[in-house]
Structure formats: C-alpha cells, structure tokens
CSV table of C-alpha atoms and ligand atoms in Angstrom, one decimal:
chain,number,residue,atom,x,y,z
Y,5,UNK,CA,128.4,118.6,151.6
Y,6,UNK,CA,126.5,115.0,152.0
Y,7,UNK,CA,124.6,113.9,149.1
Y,8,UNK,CA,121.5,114.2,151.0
Y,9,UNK,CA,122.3,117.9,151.2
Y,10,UNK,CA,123.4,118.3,147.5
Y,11,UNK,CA,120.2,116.5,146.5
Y,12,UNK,CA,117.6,118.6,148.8
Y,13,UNK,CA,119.1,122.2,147.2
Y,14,UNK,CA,118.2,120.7,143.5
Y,15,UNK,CA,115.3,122.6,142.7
Y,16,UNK,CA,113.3,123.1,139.7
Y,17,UNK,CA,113.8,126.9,138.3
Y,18,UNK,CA,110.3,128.4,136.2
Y,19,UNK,CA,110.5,128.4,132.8
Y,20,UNK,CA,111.3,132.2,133.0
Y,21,UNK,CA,114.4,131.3,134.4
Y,22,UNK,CA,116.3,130.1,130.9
Y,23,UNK,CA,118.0,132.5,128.7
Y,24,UNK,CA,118.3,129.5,126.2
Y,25,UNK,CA,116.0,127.4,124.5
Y,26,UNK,CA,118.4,124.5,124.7
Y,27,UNK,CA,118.8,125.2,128.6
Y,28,UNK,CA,115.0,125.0,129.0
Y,29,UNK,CA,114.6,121.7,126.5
Y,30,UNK,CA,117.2,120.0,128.9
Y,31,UNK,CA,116.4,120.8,132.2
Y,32,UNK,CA,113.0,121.9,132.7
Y,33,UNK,CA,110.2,119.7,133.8
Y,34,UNK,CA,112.9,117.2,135.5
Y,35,UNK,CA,112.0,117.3,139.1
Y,36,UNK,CA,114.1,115.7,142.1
Y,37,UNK,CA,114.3,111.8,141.8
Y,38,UNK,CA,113.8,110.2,145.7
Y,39,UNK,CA,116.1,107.2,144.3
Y,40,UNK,CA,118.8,110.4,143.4
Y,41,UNK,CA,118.7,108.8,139.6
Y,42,UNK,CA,120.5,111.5,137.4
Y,43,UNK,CA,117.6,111.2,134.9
Y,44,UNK,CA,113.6,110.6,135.7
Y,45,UNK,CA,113.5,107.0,135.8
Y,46,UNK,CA,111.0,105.0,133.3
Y,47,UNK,CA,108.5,104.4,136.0
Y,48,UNK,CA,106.5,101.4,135.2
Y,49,UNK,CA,104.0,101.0,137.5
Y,50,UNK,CA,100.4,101.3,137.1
Y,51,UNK,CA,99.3,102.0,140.7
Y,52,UNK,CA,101.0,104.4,143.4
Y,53,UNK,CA,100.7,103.1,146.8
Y,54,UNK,CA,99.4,105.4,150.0
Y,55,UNK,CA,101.2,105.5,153.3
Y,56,UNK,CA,97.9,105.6,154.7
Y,57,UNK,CA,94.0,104.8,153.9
Y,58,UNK,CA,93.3,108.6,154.7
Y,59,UNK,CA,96.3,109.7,152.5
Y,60,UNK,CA,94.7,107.7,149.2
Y,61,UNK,CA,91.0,109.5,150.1
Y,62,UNK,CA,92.9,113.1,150.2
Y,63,UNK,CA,95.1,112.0,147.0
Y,64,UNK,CA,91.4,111.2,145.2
Y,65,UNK,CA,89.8,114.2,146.5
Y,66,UNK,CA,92.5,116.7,145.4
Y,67,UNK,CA,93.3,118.0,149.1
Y,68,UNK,CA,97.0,116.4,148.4
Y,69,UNK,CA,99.0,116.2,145.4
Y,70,UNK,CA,100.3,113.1,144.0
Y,71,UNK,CA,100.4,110.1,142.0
Y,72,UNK,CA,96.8,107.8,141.6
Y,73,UNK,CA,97.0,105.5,138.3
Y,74,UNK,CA,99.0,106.1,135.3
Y,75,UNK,CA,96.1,106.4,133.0
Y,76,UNK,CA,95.5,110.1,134.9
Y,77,UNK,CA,99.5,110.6,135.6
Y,78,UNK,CA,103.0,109.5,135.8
Y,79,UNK,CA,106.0,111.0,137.2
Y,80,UNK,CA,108.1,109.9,133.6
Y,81,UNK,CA,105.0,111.3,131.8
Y,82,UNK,CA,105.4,114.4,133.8
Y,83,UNK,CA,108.9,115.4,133.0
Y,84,UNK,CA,107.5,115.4,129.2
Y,85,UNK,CA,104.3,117.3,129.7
Y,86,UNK,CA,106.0,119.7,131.6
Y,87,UNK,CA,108.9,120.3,128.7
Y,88,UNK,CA,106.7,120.3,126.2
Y,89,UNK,CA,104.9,123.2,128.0
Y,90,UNK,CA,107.4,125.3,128.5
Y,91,UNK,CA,108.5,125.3,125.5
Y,92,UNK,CA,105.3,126.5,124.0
Y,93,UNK,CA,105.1,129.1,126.5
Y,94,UNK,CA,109.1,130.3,126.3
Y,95,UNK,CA,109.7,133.9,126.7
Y,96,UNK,CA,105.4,134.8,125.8
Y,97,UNK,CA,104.1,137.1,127.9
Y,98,UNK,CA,100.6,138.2,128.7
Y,99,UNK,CA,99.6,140.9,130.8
Y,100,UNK,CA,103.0,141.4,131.7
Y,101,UNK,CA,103.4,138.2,133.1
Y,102,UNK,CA,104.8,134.1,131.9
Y,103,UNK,CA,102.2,132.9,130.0
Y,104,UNK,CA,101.5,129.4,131.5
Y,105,UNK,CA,100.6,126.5,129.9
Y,106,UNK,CA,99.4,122.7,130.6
Y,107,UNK,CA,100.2,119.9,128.4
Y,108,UNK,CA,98.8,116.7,128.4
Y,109,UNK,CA,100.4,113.8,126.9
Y,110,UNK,CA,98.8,111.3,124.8
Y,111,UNK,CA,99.4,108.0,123.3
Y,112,UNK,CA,99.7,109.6,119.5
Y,113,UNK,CA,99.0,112.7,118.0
Y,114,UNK,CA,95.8,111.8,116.7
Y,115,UNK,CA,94.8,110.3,120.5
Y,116,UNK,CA,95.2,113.9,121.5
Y,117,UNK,CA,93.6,115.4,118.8
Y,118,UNK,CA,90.8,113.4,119.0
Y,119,UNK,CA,90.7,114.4,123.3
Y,120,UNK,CA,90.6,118.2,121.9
Y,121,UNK,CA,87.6,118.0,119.6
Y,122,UNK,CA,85.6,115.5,122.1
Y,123,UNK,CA,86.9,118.0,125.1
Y,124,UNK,CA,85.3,121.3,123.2
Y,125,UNK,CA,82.8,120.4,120.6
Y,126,UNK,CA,79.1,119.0,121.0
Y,127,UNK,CA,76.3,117.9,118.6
Y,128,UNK,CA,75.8,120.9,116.0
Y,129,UNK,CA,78.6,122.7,116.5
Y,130,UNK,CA,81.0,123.3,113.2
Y,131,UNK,CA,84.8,123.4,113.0
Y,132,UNK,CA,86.3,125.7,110.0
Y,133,UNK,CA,89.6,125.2,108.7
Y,134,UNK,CA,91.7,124.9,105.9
Y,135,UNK,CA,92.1,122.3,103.3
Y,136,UNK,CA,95.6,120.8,103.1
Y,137,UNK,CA,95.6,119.0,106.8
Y,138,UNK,CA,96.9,115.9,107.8
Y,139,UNK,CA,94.9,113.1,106.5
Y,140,UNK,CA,94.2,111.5,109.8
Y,141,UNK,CA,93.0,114.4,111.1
Y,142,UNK,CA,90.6,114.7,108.1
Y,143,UNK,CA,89.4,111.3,108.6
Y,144,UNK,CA,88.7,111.7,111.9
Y,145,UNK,CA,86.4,114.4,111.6
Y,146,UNK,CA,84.7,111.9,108.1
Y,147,UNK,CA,84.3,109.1,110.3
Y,148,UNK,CA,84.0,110.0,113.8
Y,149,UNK,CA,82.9,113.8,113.9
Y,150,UNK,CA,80.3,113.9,111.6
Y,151,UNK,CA,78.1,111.0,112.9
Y,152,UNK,CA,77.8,113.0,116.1
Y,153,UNK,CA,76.7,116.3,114.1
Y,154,UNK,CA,79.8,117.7,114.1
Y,155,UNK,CA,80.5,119.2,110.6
Y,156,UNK,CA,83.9,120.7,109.2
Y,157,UNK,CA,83.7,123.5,107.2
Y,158,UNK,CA,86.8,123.4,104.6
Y,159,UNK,CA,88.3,126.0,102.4
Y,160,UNK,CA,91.0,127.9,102.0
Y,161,UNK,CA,91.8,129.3,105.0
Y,162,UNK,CA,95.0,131.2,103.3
Y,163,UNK,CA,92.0,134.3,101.9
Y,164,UNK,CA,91.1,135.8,105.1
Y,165,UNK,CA,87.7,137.3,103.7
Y,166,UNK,CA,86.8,133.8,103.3
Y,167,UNK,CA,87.7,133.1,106.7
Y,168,UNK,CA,85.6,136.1,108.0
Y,169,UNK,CA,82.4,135.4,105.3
Y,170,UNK,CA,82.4,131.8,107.2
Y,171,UNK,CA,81.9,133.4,110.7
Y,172,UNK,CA,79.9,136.1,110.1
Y,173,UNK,CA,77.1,133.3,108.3
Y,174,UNK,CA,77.4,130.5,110.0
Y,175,UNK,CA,77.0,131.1,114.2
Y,176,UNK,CA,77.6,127.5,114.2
Y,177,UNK,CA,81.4,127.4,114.2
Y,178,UNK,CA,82.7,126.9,117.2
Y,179,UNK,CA,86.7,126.3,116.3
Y,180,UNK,CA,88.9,127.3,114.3
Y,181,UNK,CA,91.4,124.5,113.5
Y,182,UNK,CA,95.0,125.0,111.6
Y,183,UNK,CA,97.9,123.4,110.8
Y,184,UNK,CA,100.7,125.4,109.3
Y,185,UNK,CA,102.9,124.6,107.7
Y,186,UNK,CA,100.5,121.7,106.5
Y,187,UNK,CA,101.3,118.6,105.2
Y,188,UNK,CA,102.2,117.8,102.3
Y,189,UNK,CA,102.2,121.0,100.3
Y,190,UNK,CA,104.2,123.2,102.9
Y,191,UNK,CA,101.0,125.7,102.6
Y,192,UNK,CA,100.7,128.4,106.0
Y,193,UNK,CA,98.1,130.4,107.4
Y,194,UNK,CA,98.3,133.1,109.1
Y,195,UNK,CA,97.8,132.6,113.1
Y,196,UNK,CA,97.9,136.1,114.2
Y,197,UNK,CA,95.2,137.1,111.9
Y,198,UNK,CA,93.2,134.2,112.0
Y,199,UNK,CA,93.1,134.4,116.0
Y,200,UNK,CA,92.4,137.7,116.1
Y,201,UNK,CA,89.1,136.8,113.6
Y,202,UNK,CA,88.0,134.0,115.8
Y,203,UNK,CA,88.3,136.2,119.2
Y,204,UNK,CA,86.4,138.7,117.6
Y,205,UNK,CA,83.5,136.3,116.8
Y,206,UNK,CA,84.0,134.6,120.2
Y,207,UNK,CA,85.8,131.2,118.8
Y,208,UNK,CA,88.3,128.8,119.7
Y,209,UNK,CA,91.5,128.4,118.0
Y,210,UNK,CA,93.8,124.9,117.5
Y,211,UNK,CA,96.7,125.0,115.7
Y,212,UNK,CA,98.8,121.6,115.0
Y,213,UNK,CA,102.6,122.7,115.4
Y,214,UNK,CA,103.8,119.4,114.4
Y,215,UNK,CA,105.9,120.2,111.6
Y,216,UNK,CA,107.4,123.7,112.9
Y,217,UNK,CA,107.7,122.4,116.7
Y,218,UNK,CA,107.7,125.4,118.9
Y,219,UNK,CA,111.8,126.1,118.4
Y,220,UNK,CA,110.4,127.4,115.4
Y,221,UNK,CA,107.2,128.6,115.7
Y,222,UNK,CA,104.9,129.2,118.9
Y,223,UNK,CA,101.1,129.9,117.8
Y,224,UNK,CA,100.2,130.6,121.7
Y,225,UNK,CA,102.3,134.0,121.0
Y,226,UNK,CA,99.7,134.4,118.0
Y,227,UNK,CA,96.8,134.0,120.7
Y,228,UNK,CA,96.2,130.8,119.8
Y,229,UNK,CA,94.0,128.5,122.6
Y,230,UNK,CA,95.7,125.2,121.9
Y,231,UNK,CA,98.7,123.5,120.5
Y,232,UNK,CA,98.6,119.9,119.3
Y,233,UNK,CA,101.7,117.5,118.1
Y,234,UNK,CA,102.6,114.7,116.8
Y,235,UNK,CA,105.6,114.5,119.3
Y,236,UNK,CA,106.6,111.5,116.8
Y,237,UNK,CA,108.1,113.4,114.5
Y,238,UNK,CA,110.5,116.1,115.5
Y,239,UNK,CA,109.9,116.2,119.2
Y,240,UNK,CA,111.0,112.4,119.6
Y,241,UNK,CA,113.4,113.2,116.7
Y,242,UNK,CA,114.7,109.6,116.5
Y,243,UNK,CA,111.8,107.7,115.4
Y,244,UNK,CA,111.5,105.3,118.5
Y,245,UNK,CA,108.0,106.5,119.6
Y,246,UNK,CA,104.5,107.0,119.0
Y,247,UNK,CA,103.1,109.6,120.6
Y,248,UNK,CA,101.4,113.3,121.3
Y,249,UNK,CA,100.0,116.1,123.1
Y,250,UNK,CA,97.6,118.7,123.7
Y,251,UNK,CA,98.3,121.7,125.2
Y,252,UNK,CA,96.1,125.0,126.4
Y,253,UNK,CA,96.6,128.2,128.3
Y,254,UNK,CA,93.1,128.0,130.0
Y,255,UNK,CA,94.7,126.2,132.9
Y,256,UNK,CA,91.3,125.5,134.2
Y,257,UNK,CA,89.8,123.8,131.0
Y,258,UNK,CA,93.2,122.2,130.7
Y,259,UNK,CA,92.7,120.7,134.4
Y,260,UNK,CA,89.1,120.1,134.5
Y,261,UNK,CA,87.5,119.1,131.2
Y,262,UNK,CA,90.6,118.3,128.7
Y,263,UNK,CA,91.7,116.2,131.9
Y,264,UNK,CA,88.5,114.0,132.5
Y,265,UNK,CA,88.3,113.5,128.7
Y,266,UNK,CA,91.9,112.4,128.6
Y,267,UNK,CA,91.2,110.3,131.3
Y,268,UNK,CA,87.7,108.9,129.8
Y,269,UNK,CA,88.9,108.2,126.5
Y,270,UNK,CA,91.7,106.5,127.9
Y,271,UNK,CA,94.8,107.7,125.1
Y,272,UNK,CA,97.3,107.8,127.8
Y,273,UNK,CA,100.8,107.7,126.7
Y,274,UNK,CA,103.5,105.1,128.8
Y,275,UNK,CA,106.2,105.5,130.8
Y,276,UNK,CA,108.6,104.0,128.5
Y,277,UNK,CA,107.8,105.8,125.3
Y,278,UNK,CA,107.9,109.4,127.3
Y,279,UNK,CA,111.3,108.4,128.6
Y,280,UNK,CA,112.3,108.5,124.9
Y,281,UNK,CA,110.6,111.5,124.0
Y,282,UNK,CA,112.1,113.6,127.2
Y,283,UNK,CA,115.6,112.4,126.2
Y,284,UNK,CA,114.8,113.4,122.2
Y,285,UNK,CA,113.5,116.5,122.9
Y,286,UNK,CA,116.9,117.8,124.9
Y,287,UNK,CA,118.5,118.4,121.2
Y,288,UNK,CA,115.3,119.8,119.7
Y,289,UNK,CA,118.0,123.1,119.3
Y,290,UNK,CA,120.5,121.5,117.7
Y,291,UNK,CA,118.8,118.7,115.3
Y,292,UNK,CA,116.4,121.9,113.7
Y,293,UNK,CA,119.7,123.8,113.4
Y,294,UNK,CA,120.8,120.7,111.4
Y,295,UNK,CA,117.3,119.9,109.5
Y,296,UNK,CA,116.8,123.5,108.2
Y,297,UNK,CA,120.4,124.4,107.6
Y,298,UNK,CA,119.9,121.5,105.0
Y,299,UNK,CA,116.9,122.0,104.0
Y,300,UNK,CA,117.6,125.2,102.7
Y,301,UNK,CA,120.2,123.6,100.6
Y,302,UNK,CA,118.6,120.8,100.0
Y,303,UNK,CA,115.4,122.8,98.2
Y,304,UNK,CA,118.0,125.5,96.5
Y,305,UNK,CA,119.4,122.3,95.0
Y,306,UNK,CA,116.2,121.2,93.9
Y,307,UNK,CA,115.2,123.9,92.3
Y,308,UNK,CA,117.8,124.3,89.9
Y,309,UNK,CA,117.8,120.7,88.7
Y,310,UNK,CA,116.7,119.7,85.2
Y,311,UNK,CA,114.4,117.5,86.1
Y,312,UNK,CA,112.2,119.3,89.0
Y,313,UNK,CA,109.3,120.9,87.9
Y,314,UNK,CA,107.8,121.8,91.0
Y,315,UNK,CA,109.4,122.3,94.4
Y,316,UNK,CA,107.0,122.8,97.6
Y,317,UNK,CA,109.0,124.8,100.8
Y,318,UNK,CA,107.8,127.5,102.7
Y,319,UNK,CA,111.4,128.9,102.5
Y,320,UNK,CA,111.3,130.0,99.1
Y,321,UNK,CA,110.6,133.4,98.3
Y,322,UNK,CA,108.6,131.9,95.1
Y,323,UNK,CA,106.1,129.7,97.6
Y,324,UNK,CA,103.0,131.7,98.1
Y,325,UNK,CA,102.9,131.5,101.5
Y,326,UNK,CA,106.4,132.8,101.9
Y,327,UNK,CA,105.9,135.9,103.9
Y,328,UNK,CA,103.1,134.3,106.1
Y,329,UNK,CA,106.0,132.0,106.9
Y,330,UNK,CA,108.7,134.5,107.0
Y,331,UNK,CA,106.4,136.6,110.2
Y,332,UNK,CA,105.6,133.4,112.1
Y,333,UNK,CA,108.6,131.4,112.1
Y,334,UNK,CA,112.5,131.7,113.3
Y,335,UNK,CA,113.2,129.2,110.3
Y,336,UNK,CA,110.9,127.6,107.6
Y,337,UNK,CA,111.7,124.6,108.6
Y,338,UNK,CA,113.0,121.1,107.0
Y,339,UNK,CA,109.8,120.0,105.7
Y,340,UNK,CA,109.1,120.0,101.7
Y,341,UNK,CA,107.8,118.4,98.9
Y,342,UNK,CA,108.2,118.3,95.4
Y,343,UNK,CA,107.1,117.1,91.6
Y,344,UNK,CA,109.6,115.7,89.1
Y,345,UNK,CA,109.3,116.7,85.6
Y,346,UNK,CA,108.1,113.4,84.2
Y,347,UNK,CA,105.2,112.8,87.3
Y,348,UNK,CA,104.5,109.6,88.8
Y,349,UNK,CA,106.7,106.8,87.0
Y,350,UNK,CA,109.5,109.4,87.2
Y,351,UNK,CA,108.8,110.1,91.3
Y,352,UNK,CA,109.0,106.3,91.7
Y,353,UNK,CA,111.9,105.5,89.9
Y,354,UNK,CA,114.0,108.2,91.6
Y,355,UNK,CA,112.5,106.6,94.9
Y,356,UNK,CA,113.9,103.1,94.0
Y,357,UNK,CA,117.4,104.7,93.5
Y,358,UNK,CA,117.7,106.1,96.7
Y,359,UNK,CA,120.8,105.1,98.4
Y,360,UNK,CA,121.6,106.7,101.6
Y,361,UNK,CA,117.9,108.6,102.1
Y,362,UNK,CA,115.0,106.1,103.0
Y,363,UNK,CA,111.4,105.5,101.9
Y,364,UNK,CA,109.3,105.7,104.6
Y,365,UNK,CA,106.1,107.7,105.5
Y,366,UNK,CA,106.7,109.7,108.6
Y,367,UNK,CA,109.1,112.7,109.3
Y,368,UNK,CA,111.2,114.6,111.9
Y,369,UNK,CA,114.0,111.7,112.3
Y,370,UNK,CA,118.0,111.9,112.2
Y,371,UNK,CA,117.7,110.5,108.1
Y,372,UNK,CA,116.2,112.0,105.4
Y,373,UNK,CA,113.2,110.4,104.6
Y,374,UNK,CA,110.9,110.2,101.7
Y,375,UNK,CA,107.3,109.4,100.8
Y,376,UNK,CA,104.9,109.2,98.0
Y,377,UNK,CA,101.1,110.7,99.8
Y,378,UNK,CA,99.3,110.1,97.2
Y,379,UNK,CA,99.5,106.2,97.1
Y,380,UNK,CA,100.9,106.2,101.0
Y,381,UNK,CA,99.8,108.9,103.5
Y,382,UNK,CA,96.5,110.4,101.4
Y,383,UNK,CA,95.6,107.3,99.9
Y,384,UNK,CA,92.2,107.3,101.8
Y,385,UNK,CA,91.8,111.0,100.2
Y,386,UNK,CA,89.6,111.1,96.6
Y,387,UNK,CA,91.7,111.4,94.3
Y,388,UNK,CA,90.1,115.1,92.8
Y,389,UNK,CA,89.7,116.0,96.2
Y,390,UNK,CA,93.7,115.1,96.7
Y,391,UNK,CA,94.3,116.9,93.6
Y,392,UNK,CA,92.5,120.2,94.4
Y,393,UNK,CA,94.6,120.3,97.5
Y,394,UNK,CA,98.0,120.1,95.4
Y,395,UNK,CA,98.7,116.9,96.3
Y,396,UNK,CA,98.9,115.4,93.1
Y,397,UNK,CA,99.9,112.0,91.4
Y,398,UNK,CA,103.9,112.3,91.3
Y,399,UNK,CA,104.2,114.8,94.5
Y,400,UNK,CA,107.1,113.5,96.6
Y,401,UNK,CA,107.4,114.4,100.3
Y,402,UNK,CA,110.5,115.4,101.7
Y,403,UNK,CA,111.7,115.1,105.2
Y,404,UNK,CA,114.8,116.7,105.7
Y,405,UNK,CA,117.3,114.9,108.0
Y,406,UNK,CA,120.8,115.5,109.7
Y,407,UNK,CA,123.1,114.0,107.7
Y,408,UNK,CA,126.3,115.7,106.2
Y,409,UNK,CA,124.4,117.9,103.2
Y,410,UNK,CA,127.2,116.5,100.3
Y,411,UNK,CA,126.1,113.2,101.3
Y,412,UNK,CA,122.3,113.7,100.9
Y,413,UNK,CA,123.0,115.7,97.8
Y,414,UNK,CA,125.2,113.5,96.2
Y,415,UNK,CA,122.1,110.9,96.5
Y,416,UNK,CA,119.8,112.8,94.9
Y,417,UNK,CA,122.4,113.8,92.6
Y,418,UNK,CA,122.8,110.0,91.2
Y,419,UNK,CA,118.7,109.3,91.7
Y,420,UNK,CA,118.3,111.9,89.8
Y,421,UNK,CA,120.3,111.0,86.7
K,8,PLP,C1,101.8,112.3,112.2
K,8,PLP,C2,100.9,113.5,112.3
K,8,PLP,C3,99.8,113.5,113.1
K,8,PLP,C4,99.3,112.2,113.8
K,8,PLP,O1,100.1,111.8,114.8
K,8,PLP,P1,100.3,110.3,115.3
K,8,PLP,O2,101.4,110.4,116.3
K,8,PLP,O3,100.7,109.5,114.1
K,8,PLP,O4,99.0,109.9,115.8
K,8,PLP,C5,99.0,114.6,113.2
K,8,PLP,N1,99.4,115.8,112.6
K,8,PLP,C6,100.5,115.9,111.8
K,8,PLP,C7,100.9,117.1,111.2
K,8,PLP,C8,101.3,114.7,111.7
K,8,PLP,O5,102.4,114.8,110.9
C-alpha cells in the first residue's frame, strides 16, 4: 500500500467509538495532517490563505468550512477543543443518543470564564453560588461584574433549601455557578441536585471542573449546561501552559453567541501552548491514577500525625462533603489542604523545610506542590470574609503530585519534625 493510500483510510472515529478513556484522551480530536506529520503540527500562522477570491467570501459566509484567522480558529487549537470535548461528553447519553459537546479554547481559565458570564448574563441579572470559589473568579465578578449590574448572590450552596429559598425570591438569577470540589477547602456541592433546582426554575448551570478534570468527574452527566477549566492545572499536567476552556451542550449557543464573544473579547489561546496541552492531556488516565493513589496516602498520613490538627480532602469519610463526593466522582481526587497544630508560624516553617515538594501556587503538575492562600492565592480576599470560608491563617494547600509516595512522605516526614 502507498503512503498516499495508508494516509487517505486514516479517519477520525466519534467519540462513541472508545471503550477507554485513555484511547479517547490520545486519539480523538487528531484529524489527518496534509504534510502526513504523525502529530498535529504547532501551526503558527495567523492568516489561512484561499485558493481563490470566491473561496475566502464562501469561507466568511459559512457556505465552506475552513480556516479564517487564528483568533476564531486553528487547526492545533482544534485537536485540543475537540479532546477536551469528548472527554466531557464520554460514554453520556441523552435521549438515547452521544451527548455532544463544543469546546472553545481560551487563553486561561479565567479568559474563558470571563467569555461565559459576558456570553449569558446582561445588566440585572444575578448569579447564585457558593462561597469557597476560586479567588479570581470572585474578583471577577467584584470588579468587572458588578459595575455592569451584575450581582453574585453567595452562600452556602452545600444546604439545598437555601439554594431553593434563593430561587423561589429572587427571579433575578439567572445562573447557577459551582465549583466542586472548590478551592482551597476541598468543599462539593451537589450537581445533580443543584441542576435539577435550576431546571425547575428555568436557570442555567456552570460548573468549574478544574480540580476533578472529567476522568473523574463529568457534571454534563449531572445536567449541567457548561463546563469551564483551568486546563493549566491537570489537563496540561506539566505546568508549561496557561490556558482554558469553556465548553456547552447547546451546540447552537456554543456556535453562535459563546463564539462571537470568544471572538470579540479576543482571549484566544495559541498554537504553541495547545500543542502542549494536546500532548499533556494523552496521560490524563494515568497521571490521576498516580495523583489520587497518593493522595489517599498522602492525607491518611496526615491525619495521624502529631502535629495536624486539621486535614481538608474530600476523600475522607470525616470531610462533610464526603458522600456528595463519593456519588459524583470515580476518585476524590489529589487535591487537599490542611492546618498544622501550631497555625501560621508552624505552616511556614514546615514550608521552608521542604525538600523534594515545592512552594508554589498553582496545582495539577508531575511534583507535589504547596501553597499558603491566605498570604498567596486569597490574599485579595478580607481576611473575615477568608476566614468564614475556612480558609484560615495557617491553612496549607496541597497539590498532590506523581512522585514515588515514600519519597513525598519521607519529606513531610522530616518537615514535619
Ligand atoms: C487556576 C484556576 C482558575 C483560573 O485559571 P487560569 O488558567 O489561571 O486563568 C479557575 N478556576 C480554578 C479552580 C483554578 O484552579
């Protein structure tokens, strides 16, 4: 058989077509290189040329699909949107059929969070949702949503007859917006109860998946309208990329509005930076294996130290968002945080001692990395505010990496002594 041959009969299978979330991570989304390069090339180019004058107009029209300017699309971009996609979607159906999804990339998570609350909100509309979020996400809706008359409503999403006193008073809410499990206190909500709430009061839902990624938790099988991520963190999984992405299973919103405001607001991500994500995300499988296989240790160990007093992760039967956890995800994940017995000065000299694990803000890379949020990450949170939302002086943030467990254990081991 010629190349030529071999080449043409290299198709793309559907989603459906993987038994294997690892099968899907690697090969979906990767469509036919022209060039025959094994893997979609980092295409740098801002423009795409036309064979033709006619064949630009029918390329901006619609009529024929392809390649314009790499603010609305690029093929390397592609390959990542369409990943990411299908792995939200995997193995959901609805109405016996493959739930589809579109993702759009963005140049960070908070680019395409900030597309998602310009793409569905308007001037008096409110957004309810819970209290421990990531901080940017709270700023943005300080410093950017409310000057437009866009007003969060926060509380503790966790009580569902709050949840349900909020919509039945206030007509104004018009999204629902989670994260779960949220940063840094490891604190879930429930996304099948919470969805099934907003569609009965005729609201949108957003959930922010960053921390679980969908290998280990998929809110669109909750009902859930659209799925934002830092694909920084454990999407990249190697720490060599800014970036996210918004993703919806109203395939016409996704197309028309989220599109144009993607395109308007101009948060595009680069062809570079998606090459790296694409490539990360193949071992999205394997590295969580890794993360929450130690993780789990990793907390057990904490616990029983002397000199813990408090440790924050979703996969302990004593955290009171356990079960919640336990219904909605495959694993709890390799996110946690915790409180040493002797607060702040304690937290930071067992930081200094660190040997092997590093002190960075951040999570979802290879090493084990830890932070301090209430001088780092929620530093631009008031401080009572910080502390009603558990994230208190000496809390230390704990992201869980892929080293060999005796090795990270044997750090905290001497850190802590
Ligand atoms: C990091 C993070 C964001 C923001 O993403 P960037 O890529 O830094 O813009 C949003 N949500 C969560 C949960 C995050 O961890």
């Amino acid at each position: 058989m010629s190349d030529k041959k071999k080449h043409s009969t290299f198709h793309t299978p559907l989603p459906t077509f993987y038994k294997g979330f690892s099968s899907l991570a690697i090969h979906a989304g990767q469509h036919p290189d022209p060039m025959y390069a094994h893997l979609t090339p980092i295409y740098a180019s801002s423009t795409y040329v036309y064979d033709e004058a006619e064949q630009g107009m029918r390329r901006f029209s619609g009529q024929e699909p392809g390649y314009i300017y790499s603010r609305w699309g690029n093929p390397t971009m592609n390959e990542a949107e369409e990943k990411i996609a299908a792995m939200e979607t995997w193995k959901i159906e609805r109405e016996g059929k493959p739930l589809e999804a579109k993702a759009i990339l963005h140049a960070s998570g908070m680019a395409a969070i900030s597309s998602l609350f310009l793409a569905t909100l308007k001037k008096g509309d409110k957004i309810l949702t819970h209290y421990s979020l990531y901080s940017g996400t709270q700023d943005f809706m300080k410093t950017l949503l409310d000057p437009l008359e866009v007003e969060p409503i926060i509380v503790d999403l966790r009580d569902l007859s709050i949840a349900e006193k909020c919509l039945k008073e206030d007509p104004a809410i018009r999204m629902i917006y989670l994260e779960t499990p949220a940063n840094p206190t490891l604190q879930c909500v429930d996304l099948e109860a919470l969805s099934a709430l907003a569609k009965q009061y005729g609201k949108i839902t957003a959930c922010d998946n960053t921390f679980a990624t969908p290998y280990l938790q998929q809110p669109f099988k909750y009902g859930i309208d659209f799925v934002l991520h830092s694909t920084t963190k454990f999407l990249n999984g190697h720490g060599t990329a800014i970036g996210g992405v918004l993703v919806g299973t109203d395939i016409e919103f996704m197309k028309t509005r989220a599109t144009k405001t993607h395109r308007l607001l101009g948060g595009n991500s680069n062809a570079f930076e998606a090459f790296l994500l694409i490539n990360g995300m193949k071992t999205l499988e394997v590295r969580m294996q890794r993360h929450c296989e130690n993780a789990m240790q990793v907390a057990k160990f904490l616990v029983e130290h002397p000199a813990i007093e408090k440790v924050n992760y979703n996969g302990l039967s004593t955290h009171p968002d356990f079960a919640v956890s336990q219904k909605q995800m495959s694993h709890p994940g390799a996110m946690m945080s915790f409180e040493l017995k002797d607060g702040f000065e304690a937290g930071v000299r067992f930081m200094n001692k660190l040997q092997l694990c590093t002190r960075t803000v951040s999570l979802g890379t290879c090493d084990t990395l830890l932070s301090h949020p209430a001088s780092m990450s929620h530093s631009s949170v008031p401080r009572d505010q910080r502390i009603e939302y558990g994230i208190t002086d000496g809390l230390i943030r704990l992201s869980v990496g892929m080293e060999n467990i005796e090795d990270i254990l044997e750090d905290f081991s001497q850190a802590l002594s």
